[in-house]
Amino acid sequence: MDRRFGWLWAAYAVSAYGSALGFGAFPLIAVLVLHASPAQVSALAAVGPAVGALIALPLGPWVEFHRKRPVMISMDLVRFAVLMTIPVAYAVGRLSFGLLLVVSVVVAAARIAFNAASGAYLKAIVRPESLLVASARFESTTWSSIAVGPPLGGSAIGLFGPVATVVANALSYLLSALGVIAIRDREQRAQRTGGGRVRAGELLDGWRHVWTHPGLRPLYLNNLLVGGLIMATEPLLAVLMLGQLGFAPWQYGLAFAAPCLGGLIGSRLARRVVARFGQYRILRTVGTLRAVWVIGLAFVQPGVAGLATVMAVELAIIVSVSLYNPVLATYRLAHTPQDRIARTLSAWSISSSVTIAVLSALGGLLATVTSPRMAIAVAGLLILASPLLLPRVEALSPGAVRQHEQVQAGA
C-alpha cells in the first residue's frame, strides 16, 4: 500500500470524523427544533435513502466508465454544498422538515456514487493480499471516529446550537475532496465496448453479478436484512431515549460513542482470526453473532441502568459487525471483476438504502400504532432469523467460485 492509499485513507478519515460529529444530527434537529413526530423522524430516515437510491441507479455504470478520483471529488463537493444549506436556512429562520428531506436525498445519492468509485479505486491500487488489511483500516477508522464524534457533537450542539455538527460534517467533505485531489494519480479511464452511452442492461449488471455468484448472493440477502433492521431501530431509539425517557443529547451520543471502542477491537482482530479460522467460517460464525443482540434495546429504561443497557448492547453489536465487515468487503472485492466493481458496489448500496428506507418506514408506522419500544422489539425478533440466509461454507469455497466463473465465461 503506497502513498495513494495513504491519501485515500486520510480523505476517508476526515469525512468519517465529520460524519461522526454529525451522528444523528437530522433526527436531533427534527425532534428538538421542528418537534417532529415519531412517524416524521422515521420518514426522514426512510425517504432520504430510498429516493437517493433511485437517483443513484444510473450512476453505477457512469462511475464504472469514468476516472474514479474526479467522481469522488465531485461527490464530496456536492455533499459539502448541500449540507451547508441547513445552517444557512436555520440562521435566516427558514429551516423546514422538507429541506431536511431534500438534503438527506442528495447526500444519500452522492454517498452511493462516492462509495462505488472509492471501492473500485481501492481494488485498483491495493494488492489482493493486502485487501483485508486495507478494509480493516477503513473499518477501524469508522469506529474510532464514532467513538470520538458523538460526544463532541453533543457538546457542540449544547454550546453552539443544533446545526453546529452539520457545519462540521459539511467542512469534512470539503477536506476529503482536497485529500483526494492530493493523490495526483494518473488514473486510466475504463474503456467501454459498444459505444459511449449507458445501456439499459448495464444498470442491472451489478445485481446480475451478485445474484449469480454462489457466495455473494446469500451474503447480500443476509446483509440487507441485518443492516436494514439495525438501522431501522436508530430513529426509534432516538425518539424513545430523547422524547419518552428524557435522556439529554450528550447522553444519547455517549450511549453510541463509548461502545464504538469495540469497533477497534473487532477490526484489529480481523486479519488474525481469518488467518486462524479461515475467511469462510468467520463469515458464517460472526455473521450469526451480529443478529443476537438487537432485542436487548427493547429493554431500555430511564436513568443510569438504561444508559448502561444501551451501551452494553451496542458494544456487542459493534464488536461483531466490525469483525465481520472487513471480511465481507474483502470477499466481495476479491470475487468481483475489476470492470464490474463500481456497478456491483452501487447495486449493493442501492439495495441497502432501499431496504433501510422500507424497514424504517414500517418501523415508524408500527411505532405510531403501538410504541417505539414495541417496534424495536419486533425488529429484534425479526433479525434473529437472519442467520438462515447465510451461505454454507461450501458455497463460499474456491471450488464453487471457480464453477461459477466457468459458467459465466461460457455464457
Tab-separated table of C-alpha atoms in Angstrom:
chain	number	residue	atom	x	y	z
A	1	MET	CA	0.000	0.000	0.000
A	2	ASP	CA	1.613	3.225	-1.223
A	3	ARG	CA	1.020	6.972	-0.837
A	4	ARG	CA	-2.151	6.746	-2.945
A	5	PHE	CA	-3.728	4.539	-0.318
A	6	GLY	CA	-2.408	6.858	2.386
A	7	TRP	CA	-4.173	9.878	0.879
A	8	LEU	CA	-7.340	7.876	0.207
A	9	TRP	CA	-7.355	6.676	3.803
A	10	ALA	CA	-6.736	10.221	5.087
A	11	ALA	CA	-9.576	11.591	2.964
A	12	TYR	CA	-11.874	8.878	4.268
A	13	ALA	CA	-10.789	9.527	7.858
A	14	VAL	CA	-11.548	13.248	7.815
A	15	SER	CA	-15.007	12.710	6.314
A	16	ALA	CA	-15.673	9.846	8.740
A	17	TYR	CA	-14.842	12.036	11.726
A	18	GLY	CA	-17.011	14.819	10.328
A	19	SER	CA	-19.912	12.431	9.832
A	20	ALA	CA	-19.424	11.121	13.365
A	21	LEU	CA	-19.654	14.649	14.743
A	22	GLY	CA	-22.956	14.921	12.916
A	23	PHE	CA	-24.151	11.487	14.039
A	24	GLY	CA	-27.915	11.626	14.489
A	25	ALA	CA	-27.965	15.327	13.601
A	26	PHE	CA	-31.052	15.121	11.407
A	27	PRO	CA	-33.202	13.234	13.973
A	28	LEU	CA	-31.968	15.611	16.685
A	29	ILE	CA	-32.869	18.680	14.624
A	30	ALA	CA	-36.216	17.145	13.700
A	31	VAL	CA	-37.068	16.356	17.335
A	32	LEU	CA	-35.584	19.349	19.159
A	33	VAL	CA	-36.088	22.156	16.618
A	34	LEU	CA	-39.013	21.099	14.428
A	35	HIS	CA	-40.789	18.984	17.100
A	36	ALA	CA	-41.312	16.135	14.637
A	37	SER	CA	-43.433	13.098	15.477
A	38	PRO	CA	-42.059	9.514	15.557
A	39	ALA	CA	-43.548	8.908	12.095
A	40	GLN	CA	-41.810	12.020	10.709
A	41	VAL	CA	-38.470	11.051	12.219
A	42	SER	CA	-38.731	7.585	10.727
A	43	ALA	CA	-39.825	9.091	7.395
A	44	LEU	CA	-36.714	11.265	7.450
A	45	ALA	CA	-34.595	8.145	7.838
A	46	ALA	CA	-36.581	6.355	5.115
A	47	VAL	CA	-37.156	8.888	2.337
A	48	GLY	CA	-33.545	10.037	2.044
A	49	PRO	CA	-32.053	6.593	1.398
A	50	ALA	CA	-34.971	5.489	-0.821
A	51	VAL	CA	-35.119	8.469	-3.168
A	52	GLY	CA	-31.342	8.834	-3.084
A	53	ALA	CA	-31.040	5.229	-4.202
A	54	LEU	CA	-33.364	5.851	-7.149
A	55	ILE	CA	-31.304	8.851	-8.201
A	56	ALA	CA	-28.115	6.811	-7.847
A	57	LEU	CA	-29.417	3.953	-10.025
A	58	PRO	CA	-27.950	5.247	-13.320
A	59	LEU	CA	-24.770	6.404	-11.593
A	60	GLY	CA	-23.290	2.895	-11.279
A	61	PRO	CA	-22.410	2.461	-14.975
A	62	TRP	CA	-21.422	6.132	-15.191
A	63	VAL	CA	-18.963	5.713	-12.321
A	64	GLU	CA	-17.705	2.427	-13.777
A	65	PHE	CA	-16.533	4.005	-17.024
A	66	HIS	CA	-15.147	7.260	-15.652
A	67	ARG	CA	-11.994	8.026	-13.721
A	68	LYS	CA	-12.727	7.391	-10.082
A	69	ARG	CA	-10.883	10.303	-8.464
A	70	PRO	CA	-12.893	13.050	-10.228
A	71	VAL	CA	-16.081	11.227	-9.256
A	72	MET	CA	-15.038	11.125	-5.596
A	73	ILE	CA	-14.063	14.799	-5.628
A	74	SER	CA	-17.355	15.814	-7.233
A	75	MET	CA	-19.457	13.836	-4.771
A	76	ASP	CA	-17.593	15.341	-1.809
A	77	LEU	CA	-18.175	18.862	-3.118
A	78	VAL	CA	-21.864	18.132	-3.720
A	79	ARG	CA	-22.272	16.940	-0.140
A	80	PHE	CA	-20.442	19.997	1.194
A	81	ALA	CA	-22.664	22.386	-0.732
A	82	VAL	CA	-25.994	20.757	0.069
A	83	LEU	CA	-25.269	20.309	3.793
A	84	MET	CA	-24.377	23.986	4.131
A	85	THR	CA	-27.935	24.900	3.140
A	86	ILE	CA	-29.146	23.679	6.557
A	87	PRO	CA	-27.202	26.145	8.767
A	88	VAL	CA	-27.967	28.939	6.303
A	89	ALA	CA	-31.696	28.170	6.439
A	90	TYR	CA	-31.576	27.917	10.240
A	91	ALA	CA	-29.810	31.280	10.503
A	92	VAL	CA	-32.477	33.051	8.463
A	93	GLY	CA	-35.387	31.235	10.104
A	94	ARG	CA	-36.325	29.141	7.069
A	95	LEU	CA	-35.371	25.660	8.268
A	96	SER	CA	-38.088	23.136	7.485
A	97	PHE	CA	-38.732	19.428	7.530
A	98	GLY	CA	-38.902	19.487	3.724
A	99	LEU	CA	-35.383	20.892	3.475
A	100	LEU	CA	-34.088	18.125	5.731
A	101	LEU	CA	-35.697	15.594	3.389
A	102	VAL	CA	-34.160	17.128	0.261
A	103	VAL	CA	-30.688	17.305	1.800
A	104	SER	CA	-30.896	13.710	3.007
A	105	VAL	CA	-31.826	12.588	-0.540
A	106	VAL	CA	-28.900	14.354	-2.194
A	107	VAL	CA	-26.417	13.200	0.442
A	108	ALA	CA	-27.627	9.609	0.090
A	109	ALA	CA	-27.216	9.610	-3.705
A	110	ALA	CA	-23.775	11.223	-3.503
A	111	ARG	CA	-22.682	8.720	-0.861
A	112	ILE	CA	-23.601	5.765	-3.081
A	113	ALA	CA	-21.676	7.178	-6.040
A	114	PHE	CA	-18.660	8.038	-3.870
A	115	ASN	CA	-18.532	4.597	-2.267
A	116	ALA	CA	-18.755	2.865	-5.647
A	117	ALA	CA	-15.888	4.953	-7.008
A	118	SER	CA	-13.707	4.600	-3.905
A	119	GLY	CA	-14.221	0.820	-3.759
A	120	ALA	CA	-13.189	0.415	-7.391
A	121	TYR	CA	-10.203	2.706	-6.865
A	122	LEU	CA	-9.160	0.807	-3.730
A	123	LYS	CA	-9.053	-2.519	-5.578
A	124	ALA	CA	-7.018	-0.904	-8.365
A	125	ILE	CA	-4.284	0.463	-6.058
A	126	VAL	CA	-4.034	-2.281	-3.390
A	127	ARG	CA	-2.596	-5.746	-3.954
A	128	PRO	CA	-5.058	-8.624	-3.440
A	129	GLU	CA	-3.174	-9.967	-0.418
A	130	SER	CA	-3.458	-6.542	1.266
A	131	LEU	CA	-7.192	-6.004	0.730
A	132	LEU	CA	-8.166	-7.357	4.155
A	133	VAL	CA	-5.641	-5.096	5.897
A	134	ALA	CA	-6.882	-2.080	3.922
A	135	SER	CA	-10.530	-2.891	4.633
A	136	ALA	CA	-9.771	-3.355	8.331
A	137	ARG	CA	-8.083	0.055	8.451
A	138	PHE	CA	-11.142	1.717	6.989
A	139	GLU	CA	-13.333	-0.190	9.441
A	140	SER	CA	-11.224	0.798	12.468
A	141	THR	CA	-11.294	4.419	11.311
A	142	THR	CA	-15.079	4.302	11.110
A	143	TRP	CA	-15.484	3.064	14.655
A	144	SER	CA	-12.792	5.249	16.196
A	145	SER	CA	-14.472	8.285	14.634
A	146	ILE	CA	-17.844	7.289	16.058
A	147	ALA	CA	-16.248	6.754	19.472
A	148	VAL	CA	-14.986	10.338	19.494
A	149	GLY	CA	-17.510	12.150	17.324
A	150	PRO	CA	-20.943	11.818	19.003
A	151	PRO	CA	-19.853	13.052	22.479
A	152	LEU	CA	-18.086	16.006	20.893
A	153	GLY	CA	-21.085	16.532	18.637
A	154	GLY	CA	-23.443	16.529	21.605
A	155	SER	CA	-21.247	19.065	23.389
A	156	ALA	CA	-21.067	21.214	20.240
A	157	ILE	CA	-24.864	21.209	19.975
A	158	GLY	CA	-25.123	22.317	23.605
A	159	LEU	CA	-22.576	25.124	23.148
A	160	PHE	CA	-23.210	26.338	19.597
A	161	GLY	CA	-26.723	25.235	18.700
A	162	PRO	CA	-28.459	22.358	16.905
A	163	VAL	CA	-26.851	22.842	13.468
A	164	ALA	CA	-23.222	23.104	14.620
A	165	THR	CA	-22.423	19.491	13.789
A	166	VAL	CA	-23.951	19.836	10.320
A	167	VAL	CA	-21.420	22.598	9.588
A	168	ALA	CA	-18.582	20.365	10.803
A	169	ASN	CA	-19.832	17.497	8.661
A	170	ALA	CA	-20.025	19.722	5.575
A	171	LEU	CA	-16.490	21.017	6.076
A	172	SER	CA	-15.200	17.464	6.452
A	173	TYR	CA	-16.374	16.676	2.910
A	174	LEU	CA	-14.523	19.720	1.619
A	175	LEU	CA	-11.329	18.489	3.317
A	176	SER	CA	-11.942	14.994	1.955
A	177	ALA	CA	-12.117	16.403	-1.575
A	178	LEU	CA	-8.781	18.136	-1.031
A	179	GLY	CA	-7.288	14.844	0.172
A	180	VAL	CA	-8.418	13.003	-2.949
A	181	ILE	CA	-7.032	15.835	-5.092
A	182	ALA	CA	-3.653	15.394	-3.340
A	183	ILE	CA	-3.353	11.796	-4.609
A	184	ARG	CA	-2.342	13.111	-8.050
A	185	ASP	CA	-2.589	9.703	-9.679
A	186	ARG	CA	-2.513	9.299	-13.453
A	187	GLU	CA	-5.587	7.137	-13.441
A	188	GLN	CA	-6.606	5.361	-16.620
A	189	ARG	CA	-10.211	5.673	-17.702
A	190	ALA	CA	-12.040	2.349	-18.057
A	191	GLN	CA	-12.981	1.510	-21.610
A	192	ARG	CA	-16.500	0.590	-22.630
A	193	THR	CA	-17.201	-1.563	-25.643
A	194	GLY	CA	-20.165	-0.826	-27.851
A	195	GLY	CA	-20.353	2.961	-27.719
A	196	GLY	CA	-20.265	5.735	-25.182
A	197	ARG	CA	-23.842	5.753	-23.876
A	198	VAL	CA	-25.017	3.869	-20.808
A	199	ARG	CA	-27.044	0.878	-21.975
A	200	ALA	CA	-30.135	-0.262	-20.094
A	201	GLY	CA	-28.600	-3.674	-19.395
A	202	GLU	CA	-25.622	-2.080	-17.658
A	203	LEU	CA	-27.916	-0.718	-14.954
A	204	LEU	CA	-28.529	-4.286	-13.775
A	205	ASP	CA	-25.028	-5.731	-14.242
A	206	GLY	CA	-24.139	-5.265	-10.571
A	207	TRP	CA	-27.207	-7.134	-9.355
A	208	ARG	CA	-26.701	-9.774	-12.040
A	209	HIS	CA	-23.182	-10.468	-10.791
A	210	VAL	CA	-24.252	-10.654	-7.141
A	211	TRP	CA	-27.310	-12.795	-7.829
A	212	THR	CA	-25.481	-15.404	-9.905
A	213	HIS	CA	-22.495	-15.737	-7.569
A	214	PRO	CA	-22.944	-18.681	-5.142
A	215	GLY	CA	-21.236	-16.894	-2.254
A	216	LEU	CA	-22.227	-13.261	-2.785
A	217	ARG	CA	-25.966	-13.884	-3.209
A	218	PRO	CA	-26.682	-15.223	0.313
A	219	LEU	CA	-24.231	-12.739	1.872
A	220	TYR	CA	-26.065	-9.946	0.062
A	221	LEU	CA	-29.509	-11.037	1.251
A	222	ASN	CA	-28.300	-11.524	4.807
A	223	ASN	CA	-26.610	-8.135	4.870
A	224	LEU	CA	-29.730	-6.385	3.588
A	225	LEU	CA	-31.870	-7.822	6.360
A	226	VAL	CA	-29.377	-7.310	9.188
A	227	GLY	CA	-28.323	-3.824	8.142
A	228	GLY	CA	-31.872	-2.726	7.440
A	229	LEU	CA	-33.222	-3.858	10.796
A	230	ILE	CA	-30.310	-2.395	12.776
A	231	MET	CA	-30.625	0.966	11.043
A	232	ALA	CA	-34.420	0.958	11.395
A	233	THR	CA	-34.020	0.944	15.171
A	234	GLU	CA	-31.870	4.129	15.181
A	235	PRO	CA	-34.670	6.726	14.755
A	236	LEU	CA	-36.928	4.683	17.019
A	237	LEU	CA	-34.275	4.652	19.726
A	238	ALA	CA	-33.754	8.410	19.284
A	239	VAL	CA	-37.458	9.030	19.903
A	240	LEU	CA	-37.507	6.607	22.836
A	241	MET	CA	-34.414	8.000	24.562
A	242	LEU	CA	-34.762	11.716	23.769
A	243	GLY	CA	-38.527	12.014	23.760
A	244	GLN	CA	-40.016	9.454	26.152
A	245	LEU	CA	-37.205	8.566	28.562
A	246	GLY	CA	-35.786	12.082	28.916
A	247	PHE	CA	-32.131	11.452	28.086
A	248	ALA	CA	-30.059	14.530	27.227
A	249	PRO	CA	-28.446	14.792	23.777
A	250	TRP	CA	-24.976	14.231	25.236
A	251	GLN	CA	-26.177	11.034	26.927
A	252	TYR	CA	-27.687	9.840	23.650
A	253	GLY	CA	-24.356	10.485	21.934
A	254	LEU	CA	-22.377	8.798	24.703
A	255	ALA	CA	-24.574	5.700	24.536
A	256	PHE	CA	-23.400	5.134	20.966
A	257	ALA	CA	-19.892	6.550	21.206
A	258	ALA	CA	-18.336	4.581	24.064
A	259	PRO	CA	-19.232	1.129	22.654
A	260	CYS	CA	-17.557	2.093	19.375
A	261	LEU	CA	-14.239	1.339	21.015
A	262	GLY	CA	-15.326	-2.239	20.401
A	263	GLY	CA	-15.055	-1.459	16.707
A	264	LEU	CA	-11.311	-1.040	17.132
A	265	ILE	CA	-11.175	-4.467	18.756
A	266	GLY	CA	-13.152	-6.230	16.032
A	267	SER	CA	-11.399	-4.613	13.073
A	268	ARG	CA	-7.963	-5.179	14.599
A	269	LEU	CA	-8.756	-8.852	15.097
A	270	ALA	CA	-9.990	-9.422	11.537
A	271	ARG	CA	-6.682	-10.427	9.985
A	272	ARG	CA	-5.717	-12.695	12.893
A	273	VAL	CA	-8.990	-14.582	13.132
A	274	VAL	CA	-9.160	-15.052	9.363
A	275	ALA	CA	-5.608	-16.422	9.399
A	276	ARG	CA	-6.554	-18.858	12.150
A	277	PHE	CA	-10.089	-19.944	11.266
A	278	GLY	CA	-10.462	-19.051	7.601
A	279	GLN	CA	-12.463	-16.403	5.801
A	280	TYR	CA	-15.482	-18.601	5.149
A	281	ARG	CA	-16.038	-19.741	8.741
A	282	ILE	CA	-15.724	-16.193	10.041
A	283	LEU	CA	-18.441	-15.043	7.656
A	284	ARG	CA	-20.728	-17.773	8.966
A	285	THR	CA	-19.961	-17.564	12.691
A	286	VAL	CA	-19.626	-13.828	13.191
A	287	GLY	CA	-22.459	-13.222	10.734
A	288	THR	CA	-24.683	-15.129	13.153
A	289	LEU	CA	-23.414	-13.281	16.223
A	290	ARG	CA	-24.412	-9.912	14.736
A	291	ALA	CA	-28.058	-10.868	14.975
A	292	VAL	CA	-28.493	-11.883	18.598
A	293	TRP	CA	-28.066	-8.564	20.412
A	294	VAL	CA	-30.581	-6.085	18.971
A	295	ILE	CA	-33.506	-7.402	21.010
A	296	GLY	CA	-31.792	-6.015	24.115
A	297	LEU	CA	-32.549	-2.432	23.037
A	298	ALA	CA	-36.244	-3.050	23.725
A	299	PHE	CA	-35.500	-3.206	27.460
A	300	VAL	CA	-34.013	0.284	27.855
A	301	GLN	CA	-35.189	2.114	30.984
A	302	PRO	CA	-34.642	5.673	32.265
A	303	GLY	CA	-31.530	6.603	34.220
A	304	VAL	CA	-28.107	5.047	34.566
A	305	ALA	CA	-29.356	1.475	34.170
A	306	GLY	CA	-30.971	2.302	30.844
A	307	LEU	CA	-27.854	4.049	29.591
A	308	ALA	CA	-25.756	1.039	30.609
A	309	THR	CA	-28.155	-1.298	28.784
A	310	VAL	CA	-27.836	0.626	25.511
A	311	MET	CA	-24.038	0.750	25.830
A	312	ALA	CA	-23.735	-2.984	26.543
A	313	VAL	CA	-25.969	-3.985	23.628
A	314	GLU	CA	-24.236	-1.585	21.241
A	315	LEU	CA	-20.813	-2.884	22.316
A	316	ALA	CA	-21.784	-6.467	21.484
A	317	ILE	CA	-23.257	-5.452	18.132
A	318	ILE	CA	-20.270	-3.306	17.168
A	319	VAL	CA	-17.595	-5.869	18.033
A	320	SER	CA	-19.398	-8.408	15.859
A	321	VAL	CA	-20.070	-6.008	12.980
A	322	SER	CA	-16.550	-4.540	12.940
A	323	LEU	CA	-15.038	-8.009	12.716
A	324	TYR	CA	-17.483	-9.131	10.032
A	325	ASN	CA	-17.451	-6.082	7.739
A	326	PRO	CA	-13.781	-6.139	6.622
A	327	VAL	CA	-14.035	-9.843	5.854
A	328	LEU	CA	-17.205	-9.314	3.828
A	329	ALA	CA	-15.708	-6.312	1.998
A	330	THR	CA	-12.568	-8.279	1.137
A	331	TYR	CA	-14.553	-11.268	-0.136
A	332	ARG	CA	-16.787	-9.004	-2.235
A	333	LEU	CA	-13.859	-7.156	-3.848
A	334	ALA	CA	-11.889	-10.343	-4.421
A	335	HIS	CA	-14.813	-12.043	-6.179
A	336	THR	CA	-15.876	-9.140	-8.386
A	337	PRO	CA	-14.113	-8.403	-11.702
A	338	GLN	CA	-12.363	-5.039	-11.903
A	339	ASP	CA	-14.620	-3.871	-14.724
A	340	ARG	CA	-17.741	-4.506	-12.639
A	341	ILE	CA	-16.674	-3.242	-9.200
A	342	ALA	CA	-18.428	0.129	-9.327
A	343	ARG	CA	-21.702	-1.337	-10.597
A	344	THR	CA	-21.640	-4.129	-8.010
A	345	LEU	CA	-20.900	-1.769	-5.110
A	346	SER	CA	-23.505	0.670	-6.393
A	347	ALA	CA	-26.121	-2.092	-6.648
A	348	TRP	CA	-25.255	-3.294	-3.141
A	349	SER	CA	-25.552	0.245	-1.713
A	350	ILE	CA	-28.795	0.999	-3.543
A	351	SER	CA	-30.385	-2.208	-2.282
A	352	SER	CA	-29.181	-1.464	1.232
A	353	SER	CA	-30.580	2.068	1.118
A	354	VAL	CA	-33.960	0.913	-0.163
A	355	THR	CA	-34.146	-1.833	2.457
A	356	ILE	CA	-33.286	0.616	5.226
A	357	ALA	CA	-35.905	3.022	3.910
A	358	VAL	CA	-38.653	0.397	3.766
A	359	LEU	CA	-37.874	-1.075	7.176
A	360	SER	CA	-37.506	2.380	8.755
A	361	ALA	CA	-40.879	3.430	7.340
A	362	LEU	CA	-42.513	0.246	8.596
A	363	GLY	CA	-40.838	0.742	11.961
A	364	GLY	CA	-42.195	4.288	12.153
A	365	LEU	CA	-45.720	3.127	11.322
A	366	LEU	CA	-45.541	0.362	13.887
A	367	ALA	CA	-44.200	2.799	16.500
A	368	THR	CA	-47.085	5.174	15.769
A	369	VAL	CA	-49.674	2.423	16.139
A	370	THR	CA	-48.053	0.823	19.194
A	371	SER	CA	-44.895	2.438	20.647
A	372	PRO	CA	-41.206	2.905	19.775
A	373	ARG	CA	-40.305	0.202	22.301
A	374	MET	CA	-42.621	-2.319	20.687
A	375	ALA	CA	-41.261	-1.517	17.210
A	376	ILE	CA	-37.690	-2.056	18.447
A	377	ALA	CA	-38.721	-5.388	19.966
A	378	VAL	CA	-40.245	-6.548	16.672
A	379	ALA	CA	-37.045	-5.611	14.824
A	380	GLY	CA	-35.016	-7.533	17.389
A	381	LEU	CA	-37.132	-10.642	16.909
A	382	LEU	CA	-37.050	-10.475	13.107
A	383	ILE	CA	-33.282	-10.142	12.959
A	384	LEU	CA	-32.914	-13.428	14.836
A	385	ALA	CA	-33.991	-15.173	11.616
A	386	SER	CA	-31.252	-13.560	9.514
A	387	PRO	CA	-28.602	-16.297	10.057
A	388	LEU	CA	-30.822	-18.617	7.997
A	389	LEU	CA	-29.788	-16.564	4.952
A	390	LEU	CA	-26.053	-17.036	5.492
A	391	PRO	CA	-24.364	-19.314	2.940
A	392	ARG	CA	-22.966	-22.687	3.829
A	393	VAL	CA	-19.185	-22.903	3.891
A	394	GLU	CA	-19.087	-24.953	0.700
A	395	ALA	CA	-20.928	-22.177	-1.201
A	396	LEU	CA	-18.075	-19.812	-0.330
A	397	SER	CA	-15.336	-22.254	-1.239
A	398	PRO	CA	-12.940	-21.704	-4.147
A	399	GLY	CA	-14.398	-24.724	-5.970
A	400	ALA	CA	-17.886	-23.224	-6.051
A	401	VAL	CA	-16.499	-19.884	-7.174
A	402	ARG	CA	-14.480	-21.492	-9.990
A	403	GLN	CA	-17.587	-23.327	-11.184
A	404	HIS	CA	-19.479	-20.013	-11.218
A	405	GLU	CA	-16.712	-18.332	-13.204
A	406	GLN	CA	-16.724	-21.161	-15.761
A	407	VAL	CA	-20.481	-20.798	-16.191
A	408	GLN	CA	-20.117	-17.038	-16.611
A	409	ALA	CA	-17.325	-17.491	-19.155
A	410	GLY	CA	-19.458	-19.932	-21.118
A	411	ALA	CA	-22.399	-17.542	-21.075
